Every structure is written in structure tokens, then in C-alpha cells.
Amino acid sequence: MKLDDLLNDVEKLTRPHAQQKGLSFEIRTPATRDDIILLGNYQRLLQVMLNLVGNAIKFTHEGGITISAEILPKTEGDDAGMVKISVADTGIGVSLENQERLFQSFSQVDSSRTRPYGGTGLGLAISQKLVEAMGGVVNFYSLGEGLGST
């Protein structure tokens, strides 16, 4: 599957919701004319991307969402390179001490704070397992509450 196809599908399915909330929505791709072919299950990658972008939209009230893809340098002995896809937002962020709980099943950072957002607390845990099954890694970064997330 092509990276562009995946990102186009994610955009078609999520941009309208971001626009309804008045958020900016940007996709940045590597500057290459060559097709970037992703190895993995398309439906699972789409599911993961929709979860990550959906979370970014859900937890962002002003500012926006930026999806970026970059080609990472090949390491010795690898036939294929890696693509790093990031979903960054200007949303509510997560305190440093609560970030470790994000990938635990049925765990939410703060039930009193996240209750208005709904959800089961499974999205990141499932996304992480799907990506790892395809040989990838999921990371989460936030400098703290109110400082957005990637």
C-alpha cells in the first residue's frame, strides 16, 4: 500500500470533524516523487491512524492537528527502511507522571477529567499492539498538561 493512499483516506475520514471544531488540519509528507510503499496490514494501519487522529481531535479545543511522515535512514542489514508517522496536536496534553498509564488497557489518565470525553481507554493499547505486530513502535510525547501531544 502507498503512504499517500493511507494519508488520503485518513484525511477524508477525519478532516470534516476537525473543521467542525474549527481546528486546523495539516498533513506533511516527505519531499519525494517516488511512491512510499508501506509493508503491513492496510486496514489495521488505517484503524490505528483513525484512533490516533480521532484522539487528537477529541482532546483539542483550539489550534490544530498536524500529521507528518518522514523517511528514516535505513540501518545496516535492513532491506526496507522505516517511515515515522506523527500525529501532533495542540490539545490538553498529559502530565509527565500520567503518561505511563496511557498504554494500559481500560486506563484513563484522570477519570474526572476525561469522563466528558468518553471512550473505553482501549484505543492506545490496541493501537500499540497492532503496530508492534507489524514490526513498528508507538510512542507518546507531551510536555505536560495544556501543552499538546504527539
Tab-separated table of N, CA and C in Angstrom:
chain	number	residue	atom	x	y	z
A	1	MET	N	0.842	-1.173	0.000
A	1	MET	CA	0.000	0.000	0.000
A	1	MET	C	0.884	1.232	0.000
A	2	LYS	N	0.385	2.288	-0.579
A	2	LYS	CA	1.130	3.543	-0.651
A	2	LYS	C	0.822	4.423	0.562
A	3	LEU	N	1.855	5.076	1.070
A	3	LEU	CA	1.693	6.020	2.171
A	3	LEU	C	0.663	7.086	1.812
A	4	ASP	N	0.745	7.613	0.592
A	4	ASP	CA	-0.192	8.663	0.174
A	4	ASP	C	-1.641	8.188	0.238
A	5	ASP	N	-1.885	6.933	-0.143
A	5	ASP	CA	-3.252	6.401	-0.096
A	5	ASP	C	-3.757	6.351	1.350
A	6	LEU	N	-2.901	5.877	2.254
A	6	LEU	CA	-3.282	5.805	3.661
A	6	LEU	C	-3.602	7.197	4.202
A	7	LEU	N	-2.710	8.147	3.948
A	7	LEU	CA	-2.911	9.501	4.479
A	7	LEU	C	-4.120	10.183	3.842
A	8	ASN	N	-4.362	9.929	2.554
A	8	ASN	CA	-5.550	10.499	1.906
A	8	ASN	C	-6.833	9.955	2.534
A	9	ASP	N	-6.855	8.652	2.819
A	9	ASP	CA	-8.042	8.063	3.452
A	9	ASP	C	-8.240	8.617	4.858
A	10	VAL	N	-7.158	8.750	5.619
A	10	VAL	CA	-7.253	9.324	6.962
A	10	VAL	C	-7.799	10.747	6.874
A	11	GLU	N	-7.287	11.516	5.916
A	11	GLU	CA	-7.740	12.899	5.765
A	11	GLU	C	-9.229	12.970	5.422
A	12	LYS	N	-9.664	12.145	4.474
A	12	LYS	CA	-11.074	12.150	4.072
A	12	LYS	C	-11.999	11.842	5.248
A	13	LEU	N	-11.552	10.941	6.113
A	13	LEU	CA	-12.394	10.499	7.213
A	13	LEU	C	-12.319	11.390	8.452
A	14	THR	N	-11.274	12.192	8.598
A	14	THR	CA	-11.117	12.952	9.842
A	14	THR	C	-11.147	14.473	9.672
A	15	ARG	N	-10.760	14.977	8.509
A	15	ARG	CA	-10.727	16.434	8.318
A	15	ARG	C	-12.084	17.092	8.607
A	16	PRO	N	-13.215	16.507	8.158
A	16	PRO	CA	-14.504	17.172	8.431
A	16	PRO	C	-14.762	17.391	9.925
A	17	HIS	N	-14.402	16.422	10.751
A	17	HIS	CA	-14.617	16.565	12.195
A	17	HIS	C	-13.727	17.666	12.760
A	18	ALA	N	-12.472	17.713	12.314
A	18	ALA	CA	-11.558	18.771	12.769
A	18	ALA	C	-12.098	20.141	12.361
A	19	GLN	N	-12.596	20.238	11.137
A	19	GLN	CA	-13.131	21.516	10.651
A	19	GLN	C	-14.385	21.925	11.412
A	20	GLN	N	-15.215	20.965	11.780
A	20	GLN	CA	-16.411	21.263	12.579
A	20	GLN	C	-16.036	21.900	13.909
A	21	LYS	N	-14.894	21.505	14.451
A	21	LYS	CA	-14.425	22.060	15.726
A	21	LYS	C	-13.598	23.325	15.523
A	22	GLY	N	-13.424	23.747	14.282
A	22	GLY	CA	-12.663	24.958	14.000
A	22	GLY	C	-11.157	24.769	14.142
A	23	LEU	N	-10.687	23.532	13.993
A	23	LEU	CA	-9.265	23.231	14.142
A	23	LEU	C	-8.570	23.229	12.785
A	24	SER	N	-7.310	23.621	12.774
A	24	SER	CA	-6.533	23.476	11.545
A	24	SER	C	-6.175	21.998	11.395
A	25	PHE	N	-5.939	21.577	10.161
A	25	PHE	CA	-5.637	20.174	9.873
A	25	PHE	C	-4.613	20.162	8.752
A	26	GLU	N	-3.432	19.638	9.041
A	26	GLU	CA	-2.351	19.672	8.059
A	26	GLU	C	-1.695	18.302	7.958
A	27	ILE	N	-1.332	17.935	6.730
A	27	ILE	CA	-0.577	16.706	6.500
A	27	ILE	C	0.712	17.078	5.796
A	28	ARG	N	1.833	16.623	6.355
A	28	ARG	CA	3.155	16.872	5.771
A	28	ARG	C	3.762	15.534	5.363
A	29	THR	N	4.177	15.443	4.109
A	29	THR	CA	4.772	14.205	3.613
A	29	THR	C	6.198	14.471	3.127
A	30	PRO	N	6.991	13.431	3.026
A	30	PRO	CA	8.365	13.608	2.556
A	30	PRO	C	8.388	14.179	1.140
A	31	ALA	N	9.393	14.999	0.871
A	31	ALA	CA	9.544	15.609	-0.457
A	31	ALA	C	10.207	14.600	-1.386
A	32	THR	N	9.406	13.733	-1.960
A	32	THR	CA	9.906	12.758	-2.931
A	32	THR	C	8.827	12.499	-3.963
A	33	ARG	N	9.258	12.227	-5.174
A	33	ARG	CA	8.289	11.880	-6.217
A	33	ARG	C	8.010	10.384	-6.246
A	34	ASP	N	8.859	9.629	-5.575
A	34	ASP	CA	8.690	8.172	-5.545
A	34	ASP	C	7.550	7.804	-4.608
A	35	ASP	N	6.828	6.752	-4.972
A	35	ASP	CA	5.809	6.230	-4.069
A	35	ASP	C	6.501	5.621	-2.862
A	36	ILE	N	5.965	5.885	-1.699
A	36	ILE	CA	6.469	5.264	-0.475
A	36	ILE	C	5.514	4.116	-0.166
A	37	ILE	N	6.041	2.904	-0.241
A	37	ILE	CA	5.227	1.710	-0.052
A	37	ILE	C	5.371	1.238	1.388
A	38	LEU	N	4.240	1.076	2.048
A	38	LEU	CA	4.229	0.598	3.431
A	38	LEU	C	3.972	-0.900	3.451
A	39	LEU	N	4.751	-1.606	4.259
A	39	LEU	CA	4.547	-3.035	4.434
A	39	LEU	C	3.754	-3.213	5.713
A	40	GLY	N	2.613	-3.833	5.617
A	40	GLY	CA	1.765	-4.017	6.792
A	40	GLY	C	0.333	-4.204	6.343
A	41	ASN	N	-0.539	-4.425	7.284
A	41	ASN	CA	-1.953	-4.618	7.004
A	41	ASN	C	-2.632	-3.248	6.883
A	42	TYR	N	-3.154	-2.959	5.695
A	42	TYR	CA	-3.729	-1.639	5.442
A	42	TYR	C	-4.876	-1.315	6.403
A	43	GLN	N	-5.783	-2.247	6.592
A	43	GLN	CA	-6.937	-1.981	7.464
A	43	GLN	C	-6.502	-1.693	8.892
A	44	ARG	N	-5.488	-2.418	9.364
A	44	ARG	CA	-5.004	-2.199	10.732
A	44	ARG	C	-4.284	-0.861	10.847
A	45	LEU	N	-3.472	-0.507	9.849
A	45	LEU	CA	-2.802	0.798	9.878
A	45	LEU	C	-3.825	1.927	9.828
A	46	LEU	N	-4.852	1.759	9.007
A	46	LEU	CA	-5.910	2.765	8.932
A	46	LEU	C	-6.618	2.868	10.288
A	47	GLN	N	-6.917	1.735	10.916
A	47	GLN	CA	-7.568	1.722	12.229
A	47	GLN	C	-6.722	2.485	13.247
A	48	VAL	N	-5.420	2.226	13.263
A	48	VAL	CA	-4.521	2.903	14.195
A	48	VAL	C	-4.510	4.402	13.923
A	49	MET	N	-4.365	4.784	12.670
A	49	MET	CA	-4.316	6.212	12.322
A	49	MET	C	-5.617	6.912	12.689
A	50	LEU	N	-6.753	6.265	12.426
A	50	LEU	CA	-8.039	6.879	12.769
A	50	LEU	C	-8.172	7.035	14.282
A	51	ASN	N	-7.655	6.088	15.050
A	51	ASN	CA	-7.690	6.209	16.506
A	51	ASN	C	-6.823	7.370	16.967
A	52	LEU	N	-5.592	7.448	16.452
A	52	LEU	CA	-4.681	8.499	16.892
A	52	LEU	C	-5.188	9.882	16.497
A	53	VAL	N	-5.659	10.017	15.266
A	53	VAL	CA	-6.160	11.319	14.814
A	53	VAL	C	-7.473	11.645	15.519
A	54	GLY	N	-8.310	10.634	15.728
A	54	GLY	CA	-9.558	10.849	16.459
A	54	GLY	C	-9.296	11.350	17.873
A	55	ASN	N	-8.304	10.764	18.550
A	55	ASN	CA	-7.932	11.235	19.887
A	55	ASN	C	-7.432	12.673	19.826
A	56	ALA	N	-6.598	12.963	18.836
A	56	ALA	CA	-6.053	14.320	18.712
A	56	ALA	C	-7.184	15.329	18.555
A	57	ILE	N	-8.161	15.004	17.740
A	57	ILE	CA	-9.297	15.912	17.527
A	57	ILE	C	-10.140	16.012	18.802
A	58	LYS	N	-10.395	14.869	19.432
A	58	LYS	CA	-11.231	14.842	20.638
A	58	LYS	C	-10.655	15.710	21.751
A	59	PHE	N	-9.332	15.659	21.938
A	59	PHE	CA	-8.709	16.336	23.067
A	59	PHE	C	-8.129	17.704	22.713
A	60	THR	N	-8.491	18.220	21.535
A	60	THR	CA	-8.005	19.540	21.116
A	60	THR	C	-9.198	20.471	20.950
A	61	HIS	N	-9.142	21.628	21.614
A	61	HIS	CA	-10.254	22.579	21.556
A	61	HIS	C	-9.911	23.821	20.755
A	62	GLU	N	-8.617	24.095	20.595
A	62	GLU	CA	-8.202	25.202	19.738
A	62	GLU	C	-6.829	24.871	19.181
A	63	GLY	N	-6.521	25.485	18.047
A	63	GLY	CA	-5.247	25.182	17.393
A	63	GLY	C	-5.479	24.171	16.300
A	64	GLY	N	-4.773	23.045	16.365
A	64	GLY	CA	-4.969	22.090	15.291
A	64	GLY	C	-4.203	20.793	15.441
A	65	ILE	N	-4.282	20.037	14.356
A	65	ILE	CA	-3.694	18.709	14.256
A	65	ILE	C	-2.735	18.731	13.067
A	66	THR	N	-1.564	18.151	13.250
A	66	THR	CA	-0.614	18.006	12.151
A	66	THR	C	-0.169	16.554	12.076
A	67	ILE	N	-0.376	15.951	10.917
A	67	ILE	CA	0.109	14.596	10.657
A	67	ILE	C	1.343	14.751	9.784
A	68	SER	N	2.446	14.165	10.210
A	68	SER	CA	3.653	14.263	9.395
A	68	SER	C	4.271	12.886	9.224
A	69	ALA	N	4.864	12.685	8.059
A	69	ALA	CA	5.546	11.427	7.757
A	69	ALA	C	6.954	11.754	7.315
A	70	GLU	N	7.902	10.979	7.806
A	70	GLU	CA	9.287	11.167	7.385
A	70	GLU	C	9.931	9.805	7.175
A	71	ILE	N	10.822	9.754	6.222
A	71	ILE	CA	11.549	8.523	5.940
A	71	ILE	C	12.780	8.503	6.845
A	72	LEU	N	12.919	7.437	7.609
A	72	LEU	CA	14.073	7.299	8.489
A	72	LEU	C	15.192	6.599	7.721
A	73	PRO	N	16.428	6.929	8.019
A	73	PRO	CA	17.542	6.272	7.325
A	73	PRO	C	17.531	4.768	7.564
A	74	LYS	N	17.907	4.023	6.549
A	74	LYS	CA	17.999	2.562	6.698
A	74	LYS	C	19.132	2.223	7.647
A	75	THR	N	18.924	1.157	8.393
A	75	THR	CA	20.002	0.653	9.229
A	75	THR	C	20.660	-0.512	8.511
A	76	GLU	N	21.888	-0.811	8.881
A	76	GLU	CA	22.621	-1.879	8.209
A	76	GLU	C	21.863	-3.191	8.284
A	77	GLY	N	21.834	-3.884	7.159
A	77	GLY	CA	21.193	-5.186	7.102
A	77	GLY	C	19.696	-5.139	6.829
A	78	ASP	N	19.101	-3.964	6.835
A	78	ASP	CA	17.662	-3.848	6.549
A	78	ASP	C	17.437	-3.723	5.052
A	79	ASP	N	16.501	-4.533	4.538
A	79	ASP	CA	16.125	-4.400	3.131
A	79	ASP	C	15.211	-3.202	2.937
A	80	ALA	N	14.353	-2.985	3.912
A	80	ALA	CA	13.383	-1.893	3.819
A	80	ALA	C	13.700	-0.830	4.871
A	81	GLY	N	13.374	0.390	4.570
A	81	GLY	CA	13.535	1.470	5.533
A	81	GLY	C	12.311	1.565	6.418
A	82	MET	N	12.276	2.601	7.216
A	82	MET	CA	11.146	2.832	8.107
A	82	MET	C	10.563	4.205	7.818
A	83	VAL	N	9.269	4.324	8.015
A	83	VAL	CA	8.586	5.606	7.917
A	83	VAL	C	8.067	5.936	9.308
A	84	LYS	N	8.357	7.147	9.765
A	84	LYS	CA	7.857	7.615	11.059
A	84	LYS	C	6.665	8.518	10.777
A	85	ILE	N	5.515	8.141	11.308
A	85	ILE	CA	4.306	8.949	11.148
A	85	ILE	C	3.966	9.525	12.518
A	86	SER	N	3.821	10.838	12.571
A	86	SER	CA	3.496	11.522	13.823
A	86	SER	C	2.149	12.218	13.704
A	87	VAL	N	1.385	12.175	14.781
A	87	VAL	CA	0.135	12.914	14.892
A	87	VAL	C	0.321	13.861	16.064
A	88	ALA	N	0.464	15.148	15.777
A	88	ALA	CA	0.696	16.151	16.818
A	88	ALA	C	-0.536	17.035	16.951
A	89	ASP	N	-0.833	17.433	18.169
A	89	ASP	CA	-1.976	18.313	18.396
A	89	ASP	C	-1.615	19.397	19.393
A	90	THR	N	-2.474	20.384	19.489
A	90	THR	CA	-2.305	21.476	20.453
A	90	THR	C	-3.318	21.336	21.589
A	91	GLY	N	-3.664	20.088	21.879
A	91	GLY	CA	-4.728	19.799	22.834
A	91	GLY	C	-4.335	19.873	24.287
A	92	ILE	N	-5.072	19.126	25.118
A	92	ILE	CA	-4.974	19.238	26.564
A	92	ILE	C	-3.682	18.670	27.133
A	93	GLY	N	-2.966	17.845	26.369
A	93	GLY	CA	-1.719	17.278	26.853
A	93	GLY	C	-1.942	16.320	28.008
A	94	VAL	N	-0.834	15.768	28.506
A	94	VAL	CA	-0.888	14.816	29.611
A	94	VAL	C	0.305	15.100	30.512
A	95	SER	N	0.058	15.131	31.812
A	95	SER	CA	1.160	15.375	32.754
A	95	SER	C	2.189	14.254	32.622
A	96	LEU	N	3.434	14.568	32.907
A	96	LEU	CA	4.518	13.600	32.768
A	96	LEU	C	4.266	12.355	33.606
A	97	GLU	N	3.736	12.525	34.816
A	97	GLU	CA	3.526	11.367	35.689
A	97	GLU	C	2.389	10.458	35.209
A	98	ASN	N	1.466	10.960	34.411
A	98	ASN	CA	0.345	10.138	33.936
A	98	ASN	C	0.594	9.480	32.586
A	99	GLN	N	1.665	9.835	31.907
A	99	GLN	CA	1.889	9.311	30.555
A	99	GLN	C	2.067	7.801	30.519
A	100	GLU	N	2.662	7.214	31.561
A	100	GLU	CA	2.894	5.768	31.559
A	100	GLU	C	1.588	4.978	31.573
A	101	ARG	N	0.517	5.569	32.044
A	101	ARG	CA	-0.775	4.875	32.120
A	101	ARG	C	-1.499	4.830	30.777
A	102	LEU	N	-1.076	5.623	29.826
A	102	LEU	CA	-1.816	5.745	28.571
A	102	LEU	C	-1.947	4.440	27.800
A	103	PHE	N	-0.952	3.566	27.891
A	103	PHE	CA	-0.974	2.340	27.097
A	103	PHE	C	-1.504	1.146	27.882
A	104	GLN	N	-2.018	1.388	29.078
A	104	GLN	CA	-2.618	0.311	29.862
A	104	GLN	C	-4.081	0.154	29.459
A	105	SER	N	-4.502	-1.085	29.243
A	105	SER	CA	-5.889	-1.342	28.858
A	105	SER	C	-6.847	-0.850	29.930
A	106	PHE	N	-7.941	-0.251	29.497
A	106	PHE	CA	-9.016	0.246	30.352
A	106	PHE	C	-8.565	1.335	31.313
A	107	SER	N	-7.436	1.977	31.013
A	107	SER	CA	-6.931	3.029	31.891
A	107	SER	C	-7.120	4.377	31.225
A	108	GLN	N	-7.587	5.333	31.990
A	108	GLN	CA	-7.677	6.697	31.508
A	108	GLN	C	-6.890	7.562	32.470
A	109	VAL	N	-6.350	8.626	31.953
A	109	VAL	CA	-5.441	9.449	32.741
A	109	VAL	C	-6.094	9.950	34.016
A	110	ASP	N	-7.290	10.484	33.894
A	110	ASP	CA	-7.959	11.067	35.057
A	110	ASP	C	-9.448	10.948	34.797
A	111	SER	N	-10.079	10.045	35.497
A	111	SER	CA	-11.486	9.779	35.185
A	111	SER	C	-12.352	11.018	35.340
A	112	SER	N	-12.046	11.872	36.293
A	112	SER	CA	-12.866	13.069	36.453
A	112	SER	C	-12.650	14.030	35.287
A	113	ARG	N	-11.430	14.037	34.733
A	113	ARG	CA	-11.123	14.962	33.645
A	113	ARG	C	-11.502	14.402	32.284
A	114	THR	N	-11.359	13.100	32.118
A	114	THR	CA	-11.617	12.517	30.800
A	114	THR	C	-13.058	12.044	30.636
A	115	ARG	N	-13.788	11.965	31.721
A	115	ARG	CA	-15.171	11.497	31.609
A	115	ARG	C	-15.969	12.258	30.546
A	116	PRO	N	-15.857	13.572	30.440
A	116	PRO	CA	-16.622	14.263	29.408
A	116	PRO	C	-16.215	13.843	27.990
A	117	TYR	N	-15.045	13.258	27.842
A	117	TYR	CA	-14.575	12.870	26.513
A	117	TYR	C	-15.049	11.487	26.121
A	118	GLY	N	-15.491	10.696	27.072
A	118	GLY	CA	-15.940	9.347	26.762
A	118	GLY	C	-14.773	8.434	26.413
A	119	GLY	N	-15.092	7.273	25.873
A	119	GLY	CA	-14.071	6.313	25.486
A	119	GLY	C	-13.887	5.241	26.542
A	120	THR	N	-13.225	4.150	26.106
A	120	THR	CA	-13.049	2.991	26.979
A	120	THR	C	-11.655	2.910	27.571
A	121	GLY	N	-10.720	3.688	27.043
A	121	GLY	CA	-9.346	3.570	27.486
A	121	GLY	C	-8.613	2.437	26.802
A	122	LEU	N	-9.163	1.913	25.704
A	122	LEU	CA	-8.528	0.808	24.977
A	122	LEU	C	-7.776	1.249	23.731
A	123	GLY	N	-8.076	2.419	23.198
A	123	GLY	CA	-7.560	2.815	21.890
A	123	GLY	C	-6.061	2.770	21.743
A	124	LEU	N	-5.330	3.385	22.668
A	124	LEU	CA	-3.870	3.397	22.546
A	124	LEU	C	-3.275	2.018	22.783
A	125	ALA	N	-3.834	1.255	23.719
A	125	ALA	CA	-3.317	-0.084	23.989
A	125	ALA	C	-3.483	-0.976	22.759
A	126	ILE	N	-4.646	-0.918	22.136
A	126	ILE	CA	-4.886	-1.723	20.934
A	126	ILE	C	-4.009	-1.230	19.784
A	127	SER	N	-3.915	0.071	19.607
A	127	SER	CA	-3.076	0.625	18.542
A	127	SER	C	-1.631	0.172	18.708
A	128	GLN	N	-1.137	0.220	19.933
A	128	GLN	CA	0.243	-0.189	20.188
A	128	GLN	C	0.449	-1.656	19.812
A	129	LYS	N	-0.483	-2.517	20.199
A	129	LYS	CA	-0.338	-3.947	19.895
A	129	LYS	C	-0.397	-4.202	18.386
A	130	LEU	N	-1.283	-3.514	17.684
A	130	LEU	CA	-1.379	-3.695	16.234
A	130	LEU	C	-0.089	-3.263	15.536
A	131	VAL	N	0.439	-2.118	15.926
A	131	VAL	CA	1.664	-1.608	15.297
A	131	VAL	C	2.845	-2.519	15.621
A	132	GLU	N	2.948	-2.959	16.859
A	132	GLU	CA	4.048	-3.846	17.230
A	132	GLU	C	3.972	-5.175	16.481
A	133	ALA	N	2.753	-5.679	16.226
A	133	ALA	CA	2.600	-6.930	15.483
A	133	ALA	C	3.114	-6.790	14.041
A	134	MET	N	3.143	-5.550	13.534
A	134	MET	CA	3.651	-5.304	12.181
A	134	MET	C	5.107	-4.837	12.212
A	135	GLY	N	5.761	-4.933	13.360
A	135	GLY	CA	7.174	-4.582	13.463
A	135	GLY	C	7.450	-3.118	13.753
A	136	GLY	N	6.435	-2.380	14.156
A	136	GLY	CA	6.602	-0.952	14.424
A	136	GLY	C	6.583	-0.640	15.909
A	137	VAL	N	6.598	0.640	16.210
A	137	VAL	CA	6.629	1.124	17.588
A	137	VAL	C	5.674	2.307	17.696
A	138	VAL	N	4.968	2.416	18.819
A	138	VAL	CA	4.129	3.578	19.108
A	138	VAL	C	4.718	4.287	20.329
A	139	ASN	N	4.940	5.572	20.204
A	139	ASN	CA	5.428	6.390	21.311
A	139	ASN	C	4.447	7.526	21.562
A	140	PHE	N	4.499	8.092	22.756
A	140	PHE	CA	3.659	9.227	23.117
A	140	PHE	C	4.539	10.287	23.760
A	141	TYR	N	4.361	11.527	23.348
A	141	TYR	CA	5.118	12.635	23.936
A	141	TYR	C	4.164	13.774	24.270
A	142	SER	N	4.308	14.315	25.463
A	142	SER	CA	3.630	15.534	25.845
A	142	SER	C	4.507	16.194	26.892
A	143	LEU	N	4.677	17.495	26.798
A	143	LEU	CA	5.490	18.198	27.789
A	143	LEU	C	4.703	18.479	29.070
A	144	GLY	N	3.402	18.182	29.047
A	144	GLY	CA	2.592	18.352	30.236
A	144	GLY	C	1.191	18.818	29.910
A	145	GLU	N	0.387	18.976	30.939
A	145	GLU	CA	-0.998	19.398	30.746
A	145	GLU	C	-1.066	20.744	30.039
A	146	GLY	N	-1.951	20.821	29.058
A	146	GLY	CA	-2.155	22.052	28.314
A	146	GLY	C	-1.120	22.310	27.238
A	147	LEU	N	-0.216	21.364	27.026
A	147	LEU	CA	0.892	21.592	26.092
A	147	LEU	C	0.846	20.702	24.856
A	148	GLY	N	-0.310	20.106	24.581
A	148	GLY	CA	-0.443	19.285	23.382
A	148	GLY	C	0.237	17.938	23.529
A	149	SER	N	0.108	17.128	22.477
A	149	SER	CA	0.647	15.770	22.478
A	149	SER	C	1.093	15.397	21.071
A	150	THR	N	2.020	14.442	21.007
A	150	THR	CA	2.424	13.820	19.731
A	150	THR	C	2.446	12.331	19.941
